[in-house]
JSON list of C-alpha atoms in Angstrom, two decimals:
[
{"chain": "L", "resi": 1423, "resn": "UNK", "atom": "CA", "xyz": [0.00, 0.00, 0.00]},
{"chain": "L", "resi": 1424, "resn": "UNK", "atom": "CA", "xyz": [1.57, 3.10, -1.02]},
{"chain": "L", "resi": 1425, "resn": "UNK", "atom": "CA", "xyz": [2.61, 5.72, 1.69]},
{"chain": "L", "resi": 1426, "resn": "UNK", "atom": "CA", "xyz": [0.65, 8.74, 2.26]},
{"chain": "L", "resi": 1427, "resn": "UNK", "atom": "CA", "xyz": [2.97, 11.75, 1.01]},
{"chain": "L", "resi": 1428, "resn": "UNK", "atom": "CA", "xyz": [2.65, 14.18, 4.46]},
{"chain": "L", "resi": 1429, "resn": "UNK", "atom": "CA", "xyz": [2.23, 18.24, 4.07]},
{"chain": "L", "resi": 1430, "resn": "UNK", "atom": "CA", "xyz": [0.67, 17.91, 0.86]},
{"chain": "L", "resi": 1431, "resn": "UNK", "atom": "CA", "xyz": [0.40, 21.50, -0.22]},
{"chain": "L", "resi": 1432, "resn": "UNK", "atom": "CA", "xyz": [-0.77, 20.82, -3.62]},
{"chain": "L", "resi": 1433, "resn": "UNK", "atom": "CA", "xyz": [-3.94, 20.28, -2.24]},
{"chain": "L", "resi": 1434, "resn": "UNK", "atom": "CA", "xyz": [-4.51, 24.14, -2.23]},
{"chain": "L", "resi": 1435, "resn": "UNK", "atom": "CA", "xyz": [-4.10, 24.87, -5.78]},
{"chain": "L", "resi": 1436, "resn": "UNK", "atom": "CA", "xyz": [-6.26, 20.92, -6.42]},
{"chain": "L", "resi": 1437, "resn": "UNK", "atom": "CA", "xyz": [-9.41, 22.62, -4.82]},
{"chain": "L", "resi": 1438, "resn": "UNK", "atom": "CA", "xyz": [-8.84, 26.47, -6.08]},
{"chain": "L", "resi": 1439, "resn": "UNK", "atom": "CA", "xyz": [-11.41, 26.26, -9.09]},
{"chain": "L", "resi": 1440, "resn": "UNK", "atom": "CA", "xyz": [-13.69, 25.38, -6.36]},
{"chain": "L", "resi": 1441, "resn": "UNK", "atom": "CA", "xyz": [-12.60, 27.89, -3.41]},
{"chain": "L", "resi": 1442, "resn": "UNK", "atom": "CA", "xyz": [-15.56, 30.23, -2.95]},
{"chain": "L", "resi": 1443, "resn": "UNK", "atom": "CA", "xyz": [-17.98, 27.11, -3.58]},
{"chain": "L", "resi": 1444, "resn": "UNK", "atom": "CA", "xyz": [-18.97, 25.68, -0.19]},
{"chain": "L", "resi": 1445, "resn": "UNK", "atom": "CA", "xyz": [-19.20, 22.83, -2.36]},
{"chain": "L", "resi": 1446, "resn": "UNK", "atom": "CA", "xyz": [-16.29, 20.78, -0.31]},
{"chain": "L", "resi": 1447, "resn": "UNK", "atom": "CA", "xyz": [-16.11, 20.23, 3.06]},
{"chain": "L", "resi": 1448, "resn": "UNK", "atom": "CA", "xyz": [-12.75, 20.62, 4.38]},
{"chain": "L", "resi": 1449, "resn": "UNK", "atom": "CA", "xyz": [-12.48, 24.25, 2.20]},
{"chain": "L", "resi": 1450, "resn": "UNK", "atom": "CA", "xyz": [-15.64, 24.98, 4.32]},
{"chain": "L", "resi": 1451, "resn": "UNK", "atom": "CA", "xyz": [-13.98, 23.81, 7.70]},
{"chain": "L", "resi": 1452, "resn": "UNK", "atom": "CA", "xyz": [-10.97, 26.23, 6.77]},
{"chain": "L", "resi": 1453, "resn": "UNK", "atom": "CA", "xyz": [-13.89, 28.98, 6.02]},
{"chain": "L", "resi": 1454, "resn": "UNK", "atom": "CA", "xyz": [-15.39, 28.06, 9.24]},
{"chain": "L", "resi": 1455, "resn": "UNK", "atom": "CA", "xyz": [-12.19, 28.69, 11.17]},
{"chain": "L", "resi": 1456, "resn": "UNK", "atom": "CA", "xyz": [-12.02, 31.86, 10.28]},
{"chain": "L", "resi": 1457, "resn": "UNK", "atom": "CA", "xyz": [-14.59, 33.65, 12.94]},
{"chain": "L", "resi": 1458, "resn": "UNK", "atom": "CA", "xyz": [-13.19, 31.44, 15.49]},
{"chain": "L", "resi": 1459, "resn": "UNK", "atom": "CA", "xyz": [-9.35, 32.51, 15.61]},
{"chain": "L", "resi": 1460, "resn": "UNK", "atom": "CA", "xyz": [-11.11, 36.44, 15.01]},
{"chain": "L", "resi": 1461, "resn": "UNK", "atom": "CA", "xyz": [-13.10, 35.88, 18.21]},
{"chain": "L", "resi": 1462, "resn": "UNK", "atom": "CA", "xyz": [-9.81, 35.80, 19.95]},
{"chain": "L", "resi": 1463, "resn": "UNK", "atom": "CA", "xyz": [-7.69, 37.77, 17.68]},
{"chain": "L", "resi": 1464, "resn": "UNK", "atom": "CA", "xyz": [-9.94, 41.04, 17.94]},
{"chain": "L", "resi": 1465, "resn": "UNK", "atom": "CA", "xyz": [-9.79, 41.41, 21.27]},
{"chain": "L", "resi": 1466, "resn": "UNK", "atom": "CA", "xyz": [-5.97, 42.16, 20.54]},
{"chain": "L", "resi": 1467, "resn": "UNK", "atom": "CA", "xyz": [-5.74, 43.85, 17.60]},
{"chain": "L", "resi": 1468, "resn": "UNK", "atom": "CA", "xyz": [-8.11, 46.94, 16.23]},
{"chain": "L", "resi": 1469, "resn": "UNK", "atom": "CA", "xyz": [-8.23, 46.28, 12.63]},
{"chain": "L", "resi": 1470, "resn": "UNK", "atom": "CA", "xyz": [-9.12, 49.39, 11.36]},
{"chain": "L", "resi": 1471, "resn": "UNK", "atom": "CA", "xyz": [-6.60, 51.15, 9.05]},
{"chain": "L", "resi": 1472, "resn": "UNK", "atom": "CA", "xyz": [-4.25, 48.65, 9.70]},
{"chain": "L", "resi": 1473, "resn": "UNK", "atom": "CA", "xyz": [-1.65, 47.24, 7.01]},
{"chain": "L", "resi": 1474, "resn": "UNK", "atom": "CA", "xyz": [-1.83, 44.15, 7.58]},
{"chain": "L", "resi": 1475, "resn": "UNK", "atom": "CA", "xyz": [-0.16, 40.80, 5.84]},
{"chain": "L", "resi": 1476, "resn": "UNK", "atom": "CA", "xyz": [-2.06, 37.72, 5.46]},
{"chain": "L", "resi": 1477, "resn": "UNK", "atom": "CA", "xyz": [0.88, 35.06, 5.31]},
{"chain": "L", "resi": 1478, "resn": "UNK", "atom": "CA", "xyz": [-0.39, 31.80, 3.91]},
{"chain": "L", "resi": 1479, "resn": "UNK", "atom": "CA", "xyz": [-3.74, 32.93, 2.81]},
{"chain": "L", "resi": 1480, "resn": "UNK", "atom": "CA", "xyz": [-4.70, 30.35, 0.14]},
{"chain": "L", "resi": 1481, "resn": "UNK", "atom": "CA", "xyz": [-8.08, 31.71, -1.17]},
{"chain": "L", "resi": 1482, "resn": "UNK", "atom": "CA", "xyz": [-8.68, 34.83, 1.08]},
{"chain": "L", "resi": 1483, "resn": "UNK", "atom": "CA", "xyz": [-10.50, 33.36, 3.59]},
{"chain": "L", "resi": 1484, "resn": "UNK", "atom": "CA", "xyz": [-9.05, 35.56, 6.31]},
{"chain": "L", "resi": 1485, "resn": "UNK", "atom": "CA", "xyz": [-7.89, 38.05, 3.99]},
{"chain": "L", "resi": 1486, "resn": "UNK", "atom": "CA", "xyz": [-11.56, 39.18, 2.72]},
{"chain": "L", "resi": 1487, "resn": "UNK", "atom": "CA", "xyz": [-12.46, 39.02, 6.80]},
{"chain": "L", "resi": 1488, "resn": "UNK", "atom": "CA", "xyz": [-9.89, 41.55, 8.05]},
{"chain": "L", "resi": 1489, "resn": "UNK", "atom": "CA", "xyz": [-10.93, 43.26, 4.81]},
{"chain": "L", "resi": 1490, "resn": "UNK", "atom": "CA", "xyz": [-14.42, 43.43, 6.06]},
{"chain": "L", "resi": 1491, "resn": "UNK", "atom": "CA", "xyz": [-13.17, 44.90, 9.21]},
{"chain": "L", "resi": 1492, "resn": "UNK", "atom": "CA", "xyz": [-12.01, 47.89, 8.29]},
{"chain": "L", "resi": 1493, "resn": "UNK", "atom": "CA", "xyz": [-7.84, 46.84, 7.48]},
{"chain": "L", "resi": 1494, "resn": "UNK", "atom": "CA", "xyz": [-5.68, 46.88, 3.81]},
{"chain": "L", "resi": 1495, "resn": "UNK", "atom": "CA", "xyz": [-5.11, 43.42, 3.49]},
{"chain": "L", "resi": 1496, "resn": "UNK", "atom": "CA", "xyz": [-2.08, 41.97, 0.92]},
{"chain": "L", "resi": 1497, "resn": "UNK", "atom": "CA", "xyz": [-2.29, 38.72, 1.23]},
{"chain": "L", "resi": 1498, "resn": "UNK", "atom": "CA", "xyz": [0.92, 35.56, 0.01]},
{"chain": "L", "resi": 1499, "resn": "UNK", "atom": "CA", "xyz": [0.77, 32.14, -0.87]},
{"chain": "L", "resi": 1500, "resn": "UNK", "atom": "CA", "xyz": [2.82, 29.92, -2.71]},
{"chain": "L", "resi": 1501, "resn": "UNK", "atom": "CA", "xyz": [-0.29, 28.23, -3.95]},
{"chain": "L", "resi": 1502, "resn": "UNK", "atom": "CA", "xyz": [-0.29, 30.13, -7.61]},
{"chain": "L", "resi": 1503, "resn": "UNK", "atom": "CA", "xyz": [-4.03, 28.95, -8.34]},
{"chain": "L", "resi": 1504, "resn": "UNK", "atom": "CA", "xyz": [-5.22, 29.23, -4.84]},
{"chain": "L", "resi": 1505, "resn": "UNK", "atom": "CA", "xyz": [-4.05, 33.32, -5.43]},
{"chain": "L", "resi": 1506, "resn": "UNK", "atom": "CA", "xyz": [-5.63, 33.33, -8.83]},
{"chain": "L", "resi": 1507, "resn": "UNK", "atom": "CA", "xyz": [-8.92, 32.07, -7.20]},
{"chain": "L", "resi": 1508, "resn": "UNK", "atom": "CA", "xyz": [-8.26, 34.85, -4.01]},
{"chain": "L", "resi": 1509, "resn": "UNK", "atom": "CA", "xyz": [-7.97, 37.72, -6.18]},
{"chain": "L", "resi": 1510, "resn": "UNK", "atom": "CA", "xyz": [-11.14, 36.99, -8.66]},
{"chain": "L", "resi": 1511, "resn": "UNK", "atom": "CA", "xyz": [-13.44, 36.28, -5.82]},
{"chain": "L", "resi": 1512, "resn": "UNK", "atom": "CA", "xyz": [-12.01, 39.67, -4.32]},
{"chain": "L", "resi": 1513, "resn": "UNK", "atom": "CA", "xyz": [-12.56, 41.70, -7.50]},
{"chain": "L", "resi": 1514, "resn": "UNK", "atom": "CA", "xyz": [-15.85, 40.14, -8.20]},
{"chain": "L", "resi": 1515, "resn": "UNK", "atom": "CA", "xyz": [-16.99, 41.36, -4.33]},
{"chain": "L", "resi": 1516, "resn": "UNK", "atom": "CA", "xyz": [-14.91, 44.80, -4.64]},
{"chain": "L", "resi": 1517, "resn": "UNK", "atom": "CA", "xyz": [-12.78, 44.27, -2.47]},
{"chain": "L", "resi": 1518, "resn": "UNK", "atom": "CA", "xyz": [-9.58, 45.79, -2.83]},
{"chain": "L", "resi": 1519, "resn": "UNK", "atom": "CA", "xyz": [-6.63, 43.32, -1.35]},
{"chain": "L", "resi": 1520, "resn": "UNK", "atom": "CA", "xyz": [-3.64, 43.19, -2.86]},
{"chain": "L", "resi": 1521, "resn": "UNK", "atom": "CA", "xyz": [-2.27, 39.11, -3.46]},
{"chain": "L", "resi": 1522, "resn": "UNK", "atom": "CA", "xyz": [1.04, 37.61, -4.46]},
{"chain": "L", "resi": 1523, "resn": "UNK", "atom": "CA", "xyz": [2.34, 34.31, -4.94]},
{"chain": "L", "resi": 1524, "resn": "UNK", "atom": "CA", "xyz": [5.42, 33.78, -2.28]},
{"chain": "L", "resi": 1525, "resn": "UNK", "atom": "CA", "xyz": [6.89, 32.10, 0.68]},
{"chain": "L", "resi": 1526, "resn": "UNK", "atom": "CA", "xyz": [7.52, 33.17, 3.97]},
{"chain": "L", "resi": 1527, "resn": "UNK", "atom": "CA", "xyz": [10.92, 32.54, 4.17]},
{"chain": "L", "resi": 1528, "resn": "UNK", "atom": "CA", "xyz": [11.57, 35.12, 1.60]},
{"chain": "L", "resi": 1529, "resn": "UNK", "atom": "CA", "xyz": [8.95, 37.79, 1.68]},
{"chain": "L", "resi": 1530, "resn": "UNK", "atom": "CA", "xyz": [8.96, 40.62, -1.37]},
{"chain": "L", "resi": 1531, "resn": "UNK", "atom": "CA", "xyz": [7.91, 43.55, 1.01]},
{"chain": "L", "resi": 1532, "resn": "UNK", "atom": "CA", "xyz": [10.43, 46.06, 2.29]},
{"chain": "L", "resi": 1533, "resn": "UNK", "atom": "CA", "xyz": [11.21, 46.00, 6.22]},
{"chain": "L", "resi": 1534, "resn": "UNK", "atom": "CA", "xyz": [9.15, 47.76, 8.94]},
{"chain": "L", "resi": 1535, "resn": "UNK", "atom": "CA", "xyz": [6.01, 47.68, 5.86]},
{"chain": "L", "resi": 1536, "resn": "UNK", "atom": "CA", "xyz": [3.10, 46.13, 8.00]},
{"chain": "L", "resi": 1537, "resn": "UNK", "atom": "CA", "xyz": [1.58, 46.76, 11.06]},
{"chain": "L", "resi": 1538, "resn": "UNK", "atom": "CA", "xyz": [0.31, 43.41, 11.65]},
{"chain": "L", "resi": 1539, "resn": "UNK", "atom": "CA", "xyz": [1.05, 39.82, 10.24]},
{"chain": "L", "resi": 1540, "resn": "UNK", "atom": "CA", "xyz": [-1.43, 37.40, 10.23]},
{"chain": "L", "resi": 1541, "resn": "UNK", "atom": "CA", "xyz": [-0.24, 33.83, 9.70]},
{"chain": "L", "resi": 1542, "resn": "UNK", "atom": "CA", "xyz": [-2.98, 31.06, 10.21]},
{"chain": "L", "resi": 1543, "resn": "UNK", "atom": "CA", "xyz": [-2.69, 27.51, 9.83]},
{"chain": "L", "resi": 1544, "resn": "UNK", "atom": "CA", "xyz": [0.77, 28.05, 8.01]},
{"chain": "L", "resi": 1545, "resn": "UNK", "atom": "CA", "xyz": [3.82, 27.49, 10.59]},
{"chain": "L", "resi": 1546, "resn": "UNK", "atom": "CA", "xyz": [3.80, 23.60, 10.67]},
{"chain": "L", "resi": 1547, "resn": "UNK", "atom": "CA", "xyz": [3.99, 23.36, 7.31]},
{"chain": "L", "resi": 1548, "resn": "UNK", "atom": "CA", "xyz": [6.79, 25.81, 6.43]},
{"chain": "L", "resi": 1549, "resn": "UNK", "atom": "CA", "xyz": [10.15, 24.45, 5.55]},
{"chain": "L", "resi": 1550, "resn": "UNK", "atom": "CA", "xyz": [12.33, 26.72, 7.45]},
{"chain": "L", "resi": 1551, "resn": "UNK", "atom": "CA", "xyz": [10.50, 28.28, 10.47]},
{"chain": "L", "resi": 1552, "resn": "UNK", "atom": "CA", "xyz": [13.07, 30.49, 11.98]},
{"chain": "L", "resi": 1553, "resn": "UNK", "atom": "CA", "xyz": [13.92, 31.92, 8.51]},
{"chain": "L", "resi": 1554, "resn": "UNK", "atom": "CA", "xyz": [10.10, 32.73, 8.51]},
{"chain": "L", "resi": 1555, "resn": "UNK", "atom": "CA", "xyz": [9.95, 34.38, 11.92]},
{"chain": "L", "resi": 1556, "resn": "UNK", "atom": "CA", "xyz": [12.94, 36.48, 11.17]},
{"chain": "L", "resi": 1557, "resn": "UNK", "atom": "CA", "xyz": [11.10, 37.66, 7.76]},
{"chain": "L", "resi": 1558, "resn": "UNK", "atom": "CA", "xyz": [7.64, 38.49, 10.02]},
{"chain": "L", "resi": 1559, "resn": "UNK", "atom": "CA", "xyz": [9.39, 40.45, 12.42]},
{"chain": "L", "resi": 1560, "resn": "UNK", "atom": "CA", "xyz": [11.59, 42.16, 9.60]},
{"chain": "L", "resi": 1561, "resn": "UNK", "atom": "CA", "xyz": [8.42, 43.12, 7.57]},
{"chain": "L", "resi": 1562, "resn": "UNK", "atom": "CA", "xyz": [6.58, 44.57, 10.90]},
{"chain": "L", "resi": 1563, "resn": "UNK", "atom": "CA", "xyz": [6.68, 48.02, 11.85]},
{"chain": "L", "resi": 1564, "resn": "UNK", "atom": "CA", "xyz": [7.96, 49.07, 15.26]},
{"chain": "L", "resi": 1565, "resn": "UNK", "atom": "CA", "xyz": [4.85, 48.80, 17.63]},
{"chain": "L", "resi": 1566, "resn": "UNK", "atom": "CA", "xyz": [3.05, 45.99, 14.97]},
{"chain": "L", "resi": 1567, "resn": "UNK", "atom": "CA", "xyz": [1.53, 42.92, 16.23]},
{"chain": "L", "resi": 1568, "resn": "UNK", "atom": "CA", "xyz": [2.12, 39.00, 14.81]},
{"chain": "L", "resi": 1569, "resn": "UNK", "atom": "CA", "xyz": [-1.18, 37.13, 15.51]},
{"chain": "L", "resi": 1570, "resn": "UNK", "atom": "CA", "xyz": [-0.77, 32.99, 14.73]},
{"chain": "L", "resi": 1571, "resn": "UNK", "atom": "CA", "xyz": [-2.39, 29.73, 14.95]},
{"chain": "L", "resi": 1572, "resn": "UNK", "atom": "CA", "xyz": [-0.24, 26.10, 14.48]},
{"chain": "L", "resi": 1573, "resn": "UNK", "atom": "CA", "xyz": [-0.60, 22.47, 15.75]},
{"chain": "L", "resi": 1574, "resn": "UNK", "atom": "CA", "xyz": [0.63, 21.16, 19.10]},
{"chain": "L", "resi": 1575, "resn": "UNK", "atom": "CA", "xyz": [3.19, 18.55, 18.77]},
{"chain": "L", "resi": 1576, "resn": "UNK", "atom": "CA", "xyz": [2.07, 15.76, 20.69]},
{"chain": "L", "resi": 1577, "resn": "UNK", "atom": "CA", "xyz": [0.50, 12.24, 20.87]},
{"chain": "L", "resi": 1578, "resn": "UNK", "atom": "CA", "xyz": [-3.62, 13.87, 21.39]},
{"chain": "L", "resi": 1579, "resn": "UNK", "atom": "CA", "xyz": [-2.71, 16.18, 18.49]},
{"chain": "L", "resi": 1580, "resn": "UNK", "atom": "CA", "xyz": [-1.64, 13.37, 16.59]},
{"chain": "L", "resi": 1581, "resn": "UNK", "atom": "CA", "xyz": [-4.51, 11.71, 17.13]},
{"chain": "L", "resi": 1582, "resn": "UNK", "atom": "CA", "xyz": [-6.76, 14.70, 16.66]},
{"chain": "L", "resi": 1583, "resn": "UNK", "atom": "CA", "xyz": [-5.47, 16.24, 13.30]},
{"chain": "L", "resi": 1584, "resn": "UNK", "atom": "CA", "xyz": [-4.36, 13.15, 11.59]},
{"chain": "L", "resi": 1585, "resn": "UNK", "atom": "CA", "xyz": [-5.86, 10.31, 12.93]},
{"chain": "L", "resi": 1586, "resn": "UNK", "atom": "CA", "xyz": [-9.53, 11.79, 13.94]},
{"chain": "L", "resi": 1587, "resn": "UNK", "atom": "CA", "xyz": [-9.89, 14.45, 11.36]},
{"chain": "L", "resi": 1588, "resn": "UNK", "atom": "CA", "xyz": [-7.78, 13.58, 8.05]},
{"chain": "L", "resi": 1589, "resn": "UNK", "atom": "CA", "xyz": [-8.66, 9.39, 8.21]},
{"chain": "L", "resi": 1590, "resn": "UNK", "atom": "CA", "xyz": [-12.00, 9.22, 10.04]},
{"chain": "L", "resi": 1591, "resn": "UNK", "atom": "CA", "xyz": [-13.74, 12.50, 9.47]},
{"chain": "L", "resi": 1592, "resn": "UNK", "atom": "CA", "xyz": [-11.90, 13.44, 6.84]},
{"chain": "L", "resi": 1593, "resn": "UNK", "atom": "CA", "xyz": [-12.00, 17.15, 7.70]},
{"chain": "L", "resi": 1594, "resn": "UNK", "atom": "CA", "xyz": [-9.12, 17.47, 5.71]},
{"chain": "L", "resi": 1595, "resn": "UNK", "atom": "CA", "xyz": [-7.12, 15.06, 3.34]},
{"chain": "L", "resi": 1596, "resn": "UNK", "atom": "CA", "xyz": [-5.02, 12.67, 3.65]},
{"chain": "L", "resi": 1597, "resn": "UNK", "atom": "CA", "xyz": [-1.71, 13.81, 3.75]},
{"chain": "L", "resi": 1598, "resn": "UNK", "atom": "CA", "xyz": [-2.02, 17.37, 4.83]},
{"chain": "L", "resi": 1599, "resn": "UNK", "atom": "CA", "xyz": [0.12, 17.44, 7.69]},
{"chain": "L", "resi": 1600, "resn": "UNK", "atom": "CA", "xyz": [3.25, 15.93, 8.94]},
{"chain": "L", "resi": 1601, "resn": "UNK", "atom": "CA", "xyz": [3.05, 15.80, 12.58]},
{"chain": "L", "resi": 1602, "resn": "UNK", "atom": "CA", "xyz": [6.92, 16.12, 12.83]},
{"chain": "L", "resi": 1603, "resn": "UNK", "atom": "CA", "xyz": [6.29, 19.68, 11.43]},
{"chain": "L", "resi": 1604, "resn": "UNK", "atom": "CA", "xyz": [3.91, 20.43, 14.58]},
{"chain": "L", "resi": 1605, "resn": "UNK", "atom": "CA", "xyz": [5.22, 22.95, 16.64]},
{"chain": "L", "resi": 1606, "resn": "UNK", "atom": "CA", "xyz": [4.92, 22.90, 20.48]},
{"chain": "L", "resi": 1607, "resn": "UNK", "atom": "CA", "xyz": [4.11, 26.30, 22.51]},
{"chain": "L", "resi": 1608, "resn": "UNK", "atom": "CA", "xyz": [7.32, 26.61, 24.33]},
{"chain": "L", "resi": 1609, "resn": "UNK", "atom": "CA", "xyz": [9.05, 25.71, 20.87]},
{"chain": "L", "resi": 1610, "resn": "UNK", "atom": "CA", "xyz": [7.50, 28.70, 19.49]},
{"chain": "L", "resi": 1611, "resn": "UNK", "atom": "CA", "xyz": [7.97, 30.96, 21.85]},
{"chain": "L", "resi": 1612, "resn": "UNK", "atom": "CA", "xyz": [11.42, 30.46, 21.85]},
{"chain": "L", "resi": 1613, "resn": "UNK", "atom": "CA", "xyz": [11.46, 30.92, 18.03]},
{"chain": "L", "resi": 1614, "resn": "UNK", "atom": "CA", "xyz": [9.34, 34.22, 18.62]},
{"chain": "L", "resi": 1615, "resn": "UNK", "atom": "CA", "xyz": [11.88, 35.55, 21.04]},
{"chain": "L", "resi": 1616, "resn": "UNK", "atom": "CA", "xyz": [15.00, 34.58, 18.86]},
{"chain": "L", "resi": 1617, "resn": "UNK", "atom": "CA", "xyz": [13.49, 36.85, 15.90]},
{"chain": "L", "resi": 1618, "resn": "UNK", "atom": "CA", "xyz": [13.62, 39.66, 17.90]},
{"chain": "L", "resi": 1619, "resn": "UNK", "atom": "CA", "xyz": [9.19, 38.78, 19.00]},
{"chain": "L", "resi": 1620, "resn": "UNK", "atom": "CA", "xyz": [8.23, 39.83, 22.61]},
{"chain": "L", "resi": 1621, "resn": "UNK", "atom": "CA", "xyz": [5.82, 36.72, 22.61]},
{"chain": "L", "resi": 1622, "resn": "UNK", "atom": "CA", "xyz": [2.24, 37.27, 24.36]},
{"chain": "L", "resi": 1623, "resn": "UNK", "atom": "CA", "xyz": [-0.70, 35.73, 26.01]},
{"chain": "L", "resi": 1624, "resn": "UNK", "atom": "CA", "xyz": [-1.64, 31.49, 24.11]},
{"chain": "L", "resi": 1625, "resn": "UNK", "atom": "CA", "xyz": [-5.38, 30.05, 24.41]},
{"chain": "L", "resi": 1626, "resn": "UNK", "atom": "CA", "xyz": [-6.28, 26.97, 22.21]},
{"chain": "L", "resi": 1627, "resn": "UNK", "atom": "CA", "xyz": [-8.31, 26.64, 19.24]},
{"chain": "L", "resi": 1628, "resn": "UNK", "atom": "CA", "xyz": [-11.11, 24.07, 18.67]},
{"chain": "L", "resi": 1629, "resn": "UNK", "atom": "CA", "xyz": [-14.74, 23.11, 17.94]},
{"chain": "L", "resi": 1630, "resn": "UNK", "atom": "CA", "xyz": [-17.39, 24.99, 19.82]},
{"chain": "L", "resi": 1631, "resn": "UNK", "atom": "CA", "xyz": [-20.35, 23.64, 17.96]},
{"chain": "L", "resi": 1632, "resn": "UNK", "atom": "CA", "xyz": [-22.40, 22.36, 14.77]},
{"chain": "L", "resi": 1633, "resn": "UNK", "atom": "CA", "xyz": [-23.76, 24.21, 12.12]},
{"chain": "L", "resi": 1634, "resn": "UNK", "atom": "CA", "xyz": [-26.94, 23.14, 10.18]},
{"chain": "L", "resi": 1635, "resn": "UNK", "atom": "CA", "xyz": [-24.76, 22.42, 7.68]},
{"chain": "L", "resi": 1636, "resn": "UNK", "atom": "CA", "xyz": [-23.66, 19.78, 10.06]},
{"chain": "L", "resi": 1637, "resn": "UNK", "atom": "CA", "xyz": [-19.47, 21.13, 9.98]},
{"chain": "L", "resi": 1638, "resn": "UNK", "atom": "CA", "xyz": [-17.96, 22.59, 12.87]},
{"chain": "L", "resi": 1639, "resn": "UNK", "atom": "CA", "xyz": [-17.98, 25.85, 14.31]},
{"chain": "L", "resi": 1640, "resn": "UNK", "atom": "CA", "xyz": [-15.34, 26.68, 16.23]},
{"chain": "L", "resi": 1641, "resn": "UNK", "atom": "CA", "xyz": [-13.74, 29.05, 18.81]},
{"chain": "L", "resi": 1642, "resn": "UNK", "atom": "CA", "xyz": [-10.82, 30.15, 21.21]},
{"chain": "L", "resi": 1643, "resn": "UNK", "atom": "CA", "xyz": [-10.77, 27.24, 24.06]},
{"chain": "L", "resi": 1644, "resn": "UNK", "atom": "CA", "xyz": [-8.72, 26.85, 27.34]},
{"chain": "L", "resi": 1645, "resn": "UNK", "atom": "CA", "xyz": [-6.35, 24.04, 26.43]},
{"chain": "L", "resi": 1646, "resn": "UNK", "atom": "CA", "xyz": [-3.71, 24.24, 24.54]},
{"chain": "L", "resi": 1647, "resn": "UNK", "atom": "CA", "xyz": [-3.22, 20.34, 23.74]},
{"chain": "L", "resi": 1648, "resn": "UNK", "atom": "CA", "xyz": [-4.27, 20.11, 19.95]},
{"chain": "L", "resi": 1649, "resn": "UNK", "atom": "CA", "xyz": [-4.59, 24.06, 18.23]},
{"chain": "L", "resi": 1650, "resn": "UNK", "atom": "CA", "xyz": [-3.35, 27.07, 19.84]},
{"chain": "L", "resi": 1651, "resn": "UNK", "atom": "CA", "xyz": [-3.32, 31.08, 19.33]},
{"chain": "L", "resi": 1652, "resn": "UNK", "atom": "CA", "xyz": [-1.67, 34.01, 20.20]},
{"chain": "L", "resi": 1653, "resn": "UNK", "atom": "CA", "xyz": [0.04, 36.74, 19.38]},
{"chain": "L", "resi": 1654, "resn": "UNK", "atom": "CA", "xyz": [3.91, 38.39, 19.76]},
{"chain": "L", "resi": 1655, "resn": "UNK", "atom": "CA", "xyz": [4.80, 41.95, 19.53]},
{"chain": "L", "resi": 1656, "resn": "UNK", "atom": "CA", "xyz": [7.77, 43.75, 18.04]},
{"chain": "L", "resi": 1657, "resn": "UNK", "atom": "CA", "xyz": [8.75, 46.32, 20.35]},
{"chain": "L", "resi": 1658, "resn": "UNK", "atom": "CA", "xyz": [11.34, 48.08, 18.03]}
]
């Protein structure tokens, strides 16, 4: 039986046609993240006026949200058709983000350009992570504000994101993460701290609910153990 290939990114650009659709689940669970991590993330951040980076923003999920809140949104992805599908659903709705096709280890923005970077569901599947941290903290402005999501690394976030919700549920597909890429708190902080990031406050990330569409809704939660938030500053 053939081996499952792990952090599959292709599966971005596979679905990109389809992006805005609702018509497949797991694009609708990343959809339905969205107001979940923004329940936590706005009680940190005012959005309004703000530059702000999307890093890893696939097909504008969060970019059209912070859009819709009042900030200028650019958003990167190395998924070329998952930006082609970003920026006609953004035109289509008027919405005026600005999208490129990148990677965070080597952004194309001049330093000190943002006031905020937003990178969601990105860090465990980057292939250099302190090379990304440094670039984050070299594209934010003195005083701006890196707000994040990853997976725990550990045996119940194992079980969660690859056994429970790529094999069983199949929230996602097969393949999408390598839990050797998850990324424990203290792990991150440390990498936050060694980019020049005064690292802040961590709360989890998880299901709060069901929709009538019967997917999750979901929501900032106490334990850390499977998805966690939060946010690091750079001072100067």
């Amino acid at each position: 039986m053939p081996q499952t290939q792990r952090n599959n990114l292709d599966i971005y650009d596979d679905v990109a046609a389809q992006w805005w659709s609702d018509d497949i689940r797991w694009v609708r669970t990343l959809k339905n993240l969205v107001p979940g991590r923004l329940k936590w993330f706005d009680r940190h951040i005012d959005w309004q006026g703000k530059t702000v980076l999307d890093l890893g923003c696939a097909g504008g999920f969060m970019a059209e949200a912070l859009h819709d809140k009042g900030a200028r949104v650019t958003g990167i992805d190395p998924a070329a058709q998952a930006i082609e599908a970003a920026r006609q659903h953004a035109a289509q709705t008027g919405k005026d983000i600005r999208y490129a096709v990148g990677v965070g280890e080597n952004l194309p923005y001049p330093k000190a350009s943002f006031d905020s970077v937003v990178c969601v569901d990105v860090l465990e599947h980057v292939q250099d992570l302190e090379k990304v941290l440094s670039e984050i903290a070299r594209v934010l402005k003195p005083g701006g504000r890196f707000l994040y999501d990853t997976i725990n690394r550990n045996p119940v976030a194992r079980l969660a994101t690859i056994t429970v919700a790529e094999d069983i549920l199949r929230l996602l597909p097969k393949g999408t993460h390598d839990p050797a890429m998850f990324i424990t708190p203290a792990e991150l902080t440390d990498g936050l701290r060694k980019a020049g990031l005064t690292p802040g406050p961590q709360t989890g990330l998880g299901p709060h609910g069901i929709n009538r569409r019967g997917d999750f809704t979901f929501g900032p939660l106490p334990l850390k153990t499977v998805i966690y938030m939060g946010y690091a500053d750079k001072l100067a």
